[in-house]
Tab-separated table of C-alpha atoms and ligand atoms in Angstrom:
chain	number	residue	atom	x	y	z
A	26	MET	CA	8.783	48.131	22.447
A	27	SER	CA	11.929	50.072	23.253
A	28	GLU	CA	10.128	52.246	25.872
A	29	ILE	CA	8.975	49.301	27.960
A	30	LYS	CA	10.806	49.332	31.296
A	31	LEU	CA	13.039	46.385	32.072
A	32	SER	CA	11.496	44.193	34.754
A	33	LYS	CA	12.704	40.587	34.283
A	34	VAL	CA	16.376	40.490	35.175
A	35	VAL	CA	18.823	37.579	35.332
A	36	VAL	CA	22.036	38.376	37.229
A	37	TYR	CA	25.099	36.570	35.833
A	38	GLY	CA	28.076	36.621	38.210
A	39	LEU	CA	27.421	36.120	41.918
A	40	GLY	CA	30.697	37.383	43.339
A	41	ALA	CA	31.168	39.917	46.118
A	42	MET	CA	29.346	42.572	44.046
A	43	GLY	CA	26.830	40.492	42.075
A	44	ARG	CA	25.292	38.762	45.109
A	45	PRO	CA	24.115	41.923	46.901
A	46	MET	CA	23.000	43.439	43.578
A	47	ALA	CA	20.850	40.358	42.954
A	48	ARG	CA	19.355	40.645	46.450
A	49	ASN	CA	18.457	44.301	45.877
A	50	LEU	CA	16.895	43.558	42.482
A	51	HIS	CA	14.901	40.789	44.160
A	52	ASP	CA	13.711	43.202	46.887
A	53	HIS	CA	12.430	45.476	44.107
A	54	GLY	CA	10.581	42.617	42.379
A	55	LEU	CA	12.858	42.723	39.318
A	56	LEU	CA	14.828	39.449	39.573
A	57	ILE	CA	13.707	36.300	37.764
A	58	GLY	CA	16.918	34.244	37.891
A	59	VAL	CA	20.621	33.988	38.677
A	60	LYS	CA	23.568	32.298	36.988
A	61	ASN	CA	27.145	31.725	38.095
A	62	ARG	CA	30.116	29.745	36.757
A	63	THR	CA	30.424	27.910	40.081
A	64	GLU	CA	26.903	26.550	40.130
A	65	GLY	CA	26.686	26.052	43.901
A	66	LYS	CA	26.574	29.837	44.395
A	67	ALA	CA	23.598	30.135	42.051
A	68	MET	CA	21.787	27.256	43.785
A	69	ALA	CA	22.401	28.856	47.195
A	70	MET	CA	21.018	32.199	46.011
A	71	MET	CA	17.985	30.569	44.379
A	72	ASN	CA	17.200	28.884	47.682
A	73	GLU	CA	17.841	32.037	49.719
A	74	LEU	CA	15.542	34.143	47.527
A	75	ASN	CA	13.090	31.363	46.802
A	76	LEU	CA	13.369	31.915	43.040
A	77	ALA	CA	11.303	29.808	40.653
A	78	GLU	CA	13.260	27.119	38.792
A	79	PHE	CA	13.515	27.139	35.005
A	80	GLU	CA	13.855	24.014	32.886
A	81	ASP	CA	17.344	25.024	31.744
A	82	ASP	CA	19.458	28.090	30.839
A	83	GLU	CA	17.704	28.549	27.508
A	84	ASP	CA	14.354	28.653	29.276
A	85	MET	CA	15.622	31.179	31.858
A	86	PHE	CA	17.371	33.572	29.462
A	87	SER	CA	14.537	33.501	26.947
A	88	HIS	CA	12.161	34.704	29.701
A	89	ALA	CA	14.435	37.619	30.654
A	90	ASP	CA	14.302	41.130	29.215
A	91	CYS	CA	17.630	42.001	30.848
A	92	VAL	CA	20.825	40.197	31.849
A	93	LEU	CA	22.949	42.084	34.351
A	94	THR	CA	26.532	40.802	34.244
A	95	CYS	CA	29.124	41.368	36.962
A	96	VAL	CA	32.233	39.223	36.407
A	97	SER	CA	35.947	39.739	36.919
A	98	ALA	CA	37.570	40.929	33.697
A	99	ASP	CA	37.336	41.419	29.909
A	100	ASP	CA	37.867	37.776	28.849
A	101	ASP	CA	35.410	36.539	31.458
A	102	LEU	CA	32.750	38.927	30.216
A	103	GLN	CA	33.333	37.868	26.596
A	104	ALA	CA	32.956	34.232	27.702
A	105	VAL	CA	29.746	34.663	29.688
A	106	VAL	CA	28.008	36.617	26.930
A	107	GLN	CA	28.508	33.569	24.653
A	108	ASP	CA	26.514	31.545	27.220
A	109	PHE	CA	23.301	33.470	26.597
A	110	ILE	CA	23.608	35.440	23.347
A	111	ASP	CA	21.650	32.767	21.443
A	112	TYR	CA	18.897	32.535	24.046
A	113	LEU	CA	17.992	36.193	24.647
A	114	GLN	CA	14.996	37.616	22.805
A	115	PRO	CA	15.520	40.494	20.359
A	116	GLY	CA	14.681	43.739	22.179
A	117	SER	CA	16.280	42.570	25.411
A	118	VAL	CA	19.219	44.337	27.044
A	119	VAL	CA	22.556	43.350	28.562
A	120	ILE	CA	23.728	45.670	31.350
A	121	ASP	CA	27.341	45.064	32.292
A	122	CYS	CA	28.439	46.231	35.741
A	123	SER	CA	31.917	44.659	35.574
A	124	THR	CA	34.971	46.880	35.161
A	125	VAL	CA	36.345	46.165	31.665
A	126	SER	CA	37.895	48.249	28.910
A	127	PRO	CA	35.819	50.690	26.830
A	128	ASN	CA	36.894	48.694	23.739
A	129	THR	CA	35.458	45.454	25.125
A	130	ALA	CA	32.189	47.273	25.866
A	131	ARG	CA	31.988	48.639	22.314
A	132	SER	CA	32.829	45.326	20.664
A	133	LEU	CA	30.244	43.417	22.737
A	134	ALA	CA	27.653	46.070	21.905
A	135	ASP	CA	28.307	45.403	18.193
A	136	ASP	CA	28.065	41.593	18.617
A	137	LEU	CA	24.799	41.871	20.513
A	138	ALA	CA	23.330	44.486	18.152
A	139	SER	CA	23.632	41.968	15.304
A	140	LYS	CA	21.073	39.843	17.240
A	141	GLY	CA	18.802	42.795	18.040
A	142	ILE	CA	20.006	42.942	21.660
A	143	ALA	CA	21.049	46.247	23.260
A	144	PHE	CA	24.072	46.712	25.513
A	145	MET	CA	24.968	49.214	28.229
A	146	ASP	CA	28.234	49.517	30.096
A	147	ALA	CA	27.379	50.397	33.681
A	148	PRO	CA	30.482	50.054	35.857
A	149	VAL	CA	30.024	50.921	39.487
A	150	SER	CA	31.872	52.559	42.352
A	151	GLY	CA	31.102	52.251	46.045
A	152	GLY	CA	32.462	48.789	46.786
A	153	VAL	CA	30.796	45.809	48.396
A	154	GLU	CA	29.376	48.112	51.063
A	155	GLY	CA	27.665	50.250	48.403
A	156	ALA	CA	26.412	47.129	46.633
A	157	LYS	CA	24.861	45.850	49.883
A	158	LYS	CA	23.207	49.181	50.667
A	159	GLY	CA	22.002	49.654	47.080
A	160	SER	CA	23.879	52.957	47.039
A	161	LEU	CA	26.366	52.383	44.210
A	162	SER	CA	27.484	55.190	41.955
A	163	ILE	CA	26.768	53.973	38.398
A	164	MET	CA	28.352	55.438	35.258
A	165	VAL	CA	26.360	54.419	32.224
A	166	GLY	CA	27.312	54.291	28.558
A	167	ALA	CA	24.202	53.680	26.458
A	168	GLU	CA	21.750	54.992	23.930
A	169	ARG	CA	19.442	57.381	25.782
A	170	GLU	CA	16.254	55.373	25.205
A	171	GLN	CA	17.862	52.170	26.496
A	172	TYR	CA	19.161	54.067	29.520
A	173	LYS	CA	15.605	55.239	30.265
A	174	ARG	CA	14.296	51.661	30.026
A	175	ALA	CA	16.708	50.608	32.762
A	176	SER	CA	15.839	53.342	35.280
A	177	GLU	CA	14.149	50.954	37.742
A	178	VAL	CA	16.958	48.402	37.502
A	179	PHE	CA	19.548	51.089	38.252
A	180	ALA	CA	17.457	52.571	41.088
A	181	ALA	CA	17.392	49.138	42.768
A	182	ILE	CA	21.182	48.906	42.981
A	183	GLY	CA	22.456	52.477	43.034
A	184	SER	CA	21.809	55.968	44.352
A	185	GLN	CA	23.907	58.074	41.957
A	186	ILE	CA	23.133	57.052	38.385
A	187	THR	CA	24.627	59.104	35.578
A	188	HIS	CA	24.287	58.716	31.840
A	189	MET	CA	27.810	59.484	30.583
A	190	GLY	CA	27.107	59.165	26.852
A	191	ARG	CA	27.356	56.425	24.260
A	192	VAL	CA	28.507	52.830	24.889
A	193	GLY	CA	32.085	52.807	26.235
A	194	GLN	CA	31.786	56.163	28.029
A	195	GLY	CA	30.746	54.448	31.280
A	196	GLN	CA	33.955	52.403	31.262
A	197	ALA	CA	36.000	55.468	30.287
A	198	THR	CA	34.579	57.243	33.359
A	199	LYS	CA	35.454	54.249	35.516
A	200	ALA	CA	39.043	54.357	34.202
A	201	VAL	CA	39.216	58.019	35.261
A	202	ASN	CA	37.862	57.007	38.681
A	203	GLN	CA	40.492	54.283	39.106
A	204	VAL	CA	43.349	56.655	38.236
A	205	MET	CA	42.046	58.886	41.033
A	206	VAL	CA	41.686	55.961	43.447
A	207	ALA	CA	45.264	54.853	42.728
A	208	GLY	CA	46.592	58.402	43.158
A	209	VAL	CA	44.829	58.923	46.476
A	210	ALA	CA	46.154	55.543	47.711
A	211	GLN	CA	49.684	56.540	46.657
A	212	ALA	CA	49.408	59.853	48.506
A	213	VAL	CA	47.848	58.567	51.731
A	214	CYS	CA	50.001	55.405	52.040
A	215	SER	CA	53.214	57.395	51.432
A	216	ALA	CA	52.184	60.146	53.867
A	217	LEU	CA	51.196	57.765	56.676
A	218	ALA	CA	54.441	55.779	56.272
A	219	LEU	CA	56.216	59.129	56.767
A	220	ALA	CA	54.060	59.881	59.824
A	221	GLU	CA	55.016	56.517	61.341
A	222	ASN	CA	58.699	57.248	60.789
A	223	CYS	CA	58.370	60.733	62.336
A	224	ASN	CA	56.987	58.954	65.436
A	225	LEU	CA	53.783	60.983	65.286
A	226	ASP	CA	50.679	60.017	67.222
A	227	LEU	CA	48.889	58.383	64.277
A	228	LYS	CA	45.387	58.698	65.683
A	229	LYS	CA	45.841	62.448	66.162
A	230	THR	CA	47.542	62.808	62.769
A	231	ILE	CA	44.653	61.133	60.925
A	232	GLU	CA	42.108	63.179	62.883
A	233	VAL	CA	43.686	66.571	62.303
A	234	LEU	CA	44.535	65.950	58.642
A	235	SER	CA	41.072	64.595	57.871
A	236	ALA	CA	39.602	67.943	58.911
A	237	GLY	CA	41.932	69.991	56.685
A	238	ALA	CA	42.783	70.450	53.004
A	239	ALA	CA	44.331	66.966	52.709
A	240	GLY	CA	41.220	65.279	54.120
A	241	ASN	CA	39.677	62.561	51.950
A	242	TRP	CA	37.521	59.408	52.123
A	243	PHE	CA	40.459	56.994	51.935
A	244	LEU	CA	42.325	58.679	54.819
A	245	GLU	CA	39.199	58.729	56.991
A	246	ASN	CA	38.080	55.175	56.208
A	247	ARG	CA	41.356	53.311	55.698
A	248	GLY	CA	43.858	55.445	57.645
A	249	HIS	CA	43.288	53.803	61.037
A	250	THR	CA	43.072	50.275	59.617
A	251	MET	CA	46.278	50.538	57.576
A	252	VAL	CA	48.372	51.873	60.464
A	253	ASN	CA	47.093	48.912	62.504
A	254	ASP	CA	48.097	46.487	59.722
A	255	GLU	CA	44.466	45.540	59.005
A	256	PHE	CA	44.094	44.947	55.299
A	257	ASN	CA	41.180	42.538	55.149
A	258	VAL	CA	38.585	45.289	54.537
A	259	GLY	CA	37.629	47.021	51.304
A	260	PHE	CA	38.832	46.734	47.712
A	261	LYS	CA	41.149	43.881	46.690
A	262	LEU	CA	44.403	45.244	45.309
A	263	SER	CA	44.478	42.573	42.573
A	264	LEU	CA	41.267	44.145	41.201
A	265	LEU	CA	42.797	47.635	41.204
A	266	HIS	CA	45.847	46.181	39.426
A	267	LYS	CA	43.532	44.764	36.737
A	268	ASP	CA	41.711	48.105	36.458
A	269	LEU	CA	44.986	50.030	36.152
A	270	LYS	CA	45.935	47.906	33.142
A	271	ILE	CA	42.732	49.188	31.522
A	272	CYS	CA	43.690	52.764	32.487
A	273	GLN	CA	47.166	52.170	31.026
A	274	SER	CA	45.844	51.044	27.634
A	275	THR	CA	43.256	53.850	27.582
A	276	VAL	CA	46.034	56.408	28.157
A	277	GLU	CA	48.337	54.730	25.620
A	278	GLU	CA	45.634	54.763	22.944
A	279	LEU	CA	45.622	58.536	23.388
A	280	GLY	CA	49.390	58.616	22.814
A	281	ALA	CA	50.262	59.448	26.416
A	282	HIS	CA	52.042	57.871	29.358
A	283	MET	CA	51.218	58.364	33.048
A	284	PRO	CA	53.884	57.598	35.673
A	285	LEU	CA	51.201	57.350	38.380
A	286	ILE	CA	49.623	54.400	36.537
A	287	GLU	CA	52.962	52.727	35.690
A	288	ASP	CA	54.275	53.004	39.267
A	289	SER	CA	51.034	51.758	40.783
A	290	ILE	CA	50.875	48.746	38.430
A	291	LYS	CA	54.465	47.846	39.327
A	292	GLU	CA	53.892	48.184	43.063
A	293	TYR	CA	50.609	46.281	43.183
A	294	ALA	CA	52.216	43.513	41.078
A	295	GLN	CA	54.993	43.349	43.679
A	296	LEU	CA	52.428	42.937	46.468
A	297	MET	CA	50.589	40.253	44.464
A	298	ALA	CA	53.859	38.359	43.976
A	299	ARG	CA	54.208	38.362	47.767
A	300	ASP	CA	50.709	36.851	48.196
A	301	HIS	CA	48.977	40.089	49.245
A	302	GLY	CA	46.663	40.209	46.198
A	303	ASP	CA	43.502	39.671	48.256
A	304	GLU	CA	44.293	42.515	50.637
A	305	ASP	CA	42.814	46.018	50.483
A	306	ILE	CA	44.620	48.574	48.310
A	307	SER	CA	45.819	50.310	51.498
A	308	ALA	CA	48.332	47.416	51.849
A	309	LEU	CA	50.447	49.627	49.580
A	310	ILE	CA	51.739	51.120	52.850
A	311	ARG	CA	53.819	47.916	53.227
A	312	LEU	CA	56.008	49.091	50.314
A	313	LYS	CA	56.057	52.734	51.430
A	314	ARG	CA	57.401	51.631	54.852
A	315	GLU	CA	60.219	49.796	53.106
A	316	LEU	CA	61.440	53.114	51.651
A	317	PHE	CA	62.403	54.125	55.186
A	318	ASN	CA	64.060	50.767	55.969
A	319	GLN	CA	66.150	51.187	52.814
A	320	ALA	CA	67.035	54.759	53.845
A	321	GLY	CA	68.174	53.395	57.258
A	322	GLU	CA	70.366	50.792	55.563
A	323	ASN	CA	71.914	53.471	53.327
A	324	HIS	CA	72.823	55.547	56.411
A	325	GLU	CA	74.660	52.620	58.060
B	13	NAP	P1	34.551	38.466	42.669
B	13	NAP	O1	33.970	38.435	44.014
B	13	NAP	O2	35.920	37.930	42.465
B	13	NAP	O3	33.537	37.681	41.692
B	13	NAP	C1	33.834	37.473	40.349
B	13	NAP	C2	32.643	36.849	39.648
B	13	NAP	O4	32.977	36.656	38.272
B	13	NAP	C3	32.273	35.453	40.197
B	13	NAP	O5	30.885	35.273	40.110
B	13	NAP	C4	33.014	34.534	39.223
B	13	NAP	O6	32.456	33.225	39.153
B	13	NAP	C5	32.783	35.269	37.932
B	13	NAP	N1	33.750	34.880	36.892
B	13	NAP	C6	35.063	35.169	36.840
B	13	NAP	N2	35.623	34.654	35.733
B	13	NAP	C7	34.619	34.022	35.054
B	13	NAP	C8	34.559	33.323	33.837
B	13	NAP	N3	35.648	33.154	33.061
B	13	NAP	N4	33.379	32.809	33.454
B	13	NAP	C9	32.284	32.972	34.219
B	13	NAP	N5	32.264	33.658	35.395
B	13	NAP	C10	33.423	34.172	35.797
B	13	NAP	O7	34.581	39.941	42.046
B	13	NAP	P2	33.683	41.188	42.453
B	13	NAP	O8	34.326	41.902	43.588
B	13	NAP	O9	32.250	40.777	42.558
B	13	NAP	O10	33.909	42.119	41.160
B	13	NAP	C11	33.179	41.920	39.977
B	13	NAP	C12	33.437	43.100	39.039
B	13	NAP	O11	33.049	44.321	39.680
B	13	NAP	C13	34.922	43.263	38.666
B	13	NAP	O12	35.042	43.669	37.323
B	13	NAP	C14	35.385	44.358	39.608
B	13	NAP	O13	36.499	45.072	39.088
B	13	NAP	C15	34.145	45.217	39.716
B	13	NAP	N6	34.072	46.022	40.955
B	13	NAP	C16	34.376	45.459	42.159
B	13	NAP	C17	34.314	46.240	43.302
B	13	NAP	C18	34.637	45.655	44.665
B	13	NAP	O14	34.772	46.438	45.630
B	13	NAP	N7	34.755	44.351	44.825
B	13	NAP	C19	33.944	47.588	43.221
B	13	NAP	C20	33.620	48.118	41.980
B	13	NAP	C21	33.692	47.327	40.852
B	13	NAP	P3	32.910	32.073	40.192
B	13	NAP	O15	32.055	32.265	41.396
B	13	NAP	O16	32.648	30.819	39.485
B	13	NAP	O17	34.371	32.289	40.473
C-alpha cells in the first residue's frame, strides 16, 4: 500500500501559490478537487479546470489519496486540517506547502498519524512565478517511503525537489532560506539607498555590481524596480515578516539570538504599520532612505 504513488490530489488553499499549483497538478492528471475558505475561488477553479463535482466535502476527501495544503500561517493550517482529518482514508497523505514552524509540522504529523494518515512538510521557494512555471524549489521533511510516493506530485509543481530528512526538516530548511532572503534584502536595500545618496547612475551601478562579487538574484531582479519605487512585484513583506517570526522562535529554541532577524522583524512591522504590508520586500529601501534624511537633519 505504502509504495503506491499518489495520484488523486485535492488542493486546499487557492491563494497566489495554491492556484497555479492546482493548475499544474491538473495538467499532470493528478488533481481530483479543490477547496478554499472563500468558496467562490474554489468554484471558479472547478469551472476553469472542468473538475467533476462531488456530493460534499466528505465525498471529495474520502476519494483523495493526498491533500496538498497551501495556506497562510500555522493557525490556519491547524484549522484546515480539522476540516478533512475525519474524512481522509487511512494510508492517505497530507503534503503541506505552506510556510509554518517545524513544531507545527511535527505536531500535525502526530495528530494525523493517530488516524493512519501520513504527513510531509514541503515548503517551497521560487515565488508565484515559480509556482506558475512549475519550477518551485521544494524542501521536504518526510519518511523516505512517503517521499517516494509523492514523486509525481512534486514533479508537477517543482523542479528542484530535495528530501531534507524527517518531518520538520523541510520547514527548518525554509527558515534558513528566509534568514538568507532577509539578509540579502537588508544588504541590497541599504546599499542602493547609499548609491542614490551618492548620486550614482543607478542603472550603471546595478549593472556593474551584478557582474561582480556582490552580484545576486535580488539585486538583478529587484534592483531596478526598487529604485523606481515599484513595489507591486514579488514577495509580500507581510509574509516575510510572518516567516521571520518562525525563524526567531527556531533560533531562540536553540538558545541563540540573531540581530539580523530582530532588526528585520522590527523594520517590516514598521512598514506594515504604514500600510505597505502588501508590497514586495524590496520596499525596505523606504526605511533605508530615511537614514539619510535623518543624517541631513542632524547636520542642520
Ligand atoms: P495568499 O495568496 O494570501 O493565500 C492564502 C491562502 O490561505 C488562501 O487560500 C486563504 O483563503 C487561505 N487561508 C488563510 N487563512 C485561512 C484559514 N484560517 N482557514 C482556511 N484558509 C485560510 O498566500 P500565498 O502567497 O498563496 O502563500 C501561501 C503560503 O505559501 C504561505 O505560507 C506563504 O508564506 C507561502 N509562500 C508564499 C510565497 C509567495 O511568493 N507568495 C512563496 C513561498 C512560500 P481565502 O482565499 O479564503 O483567504
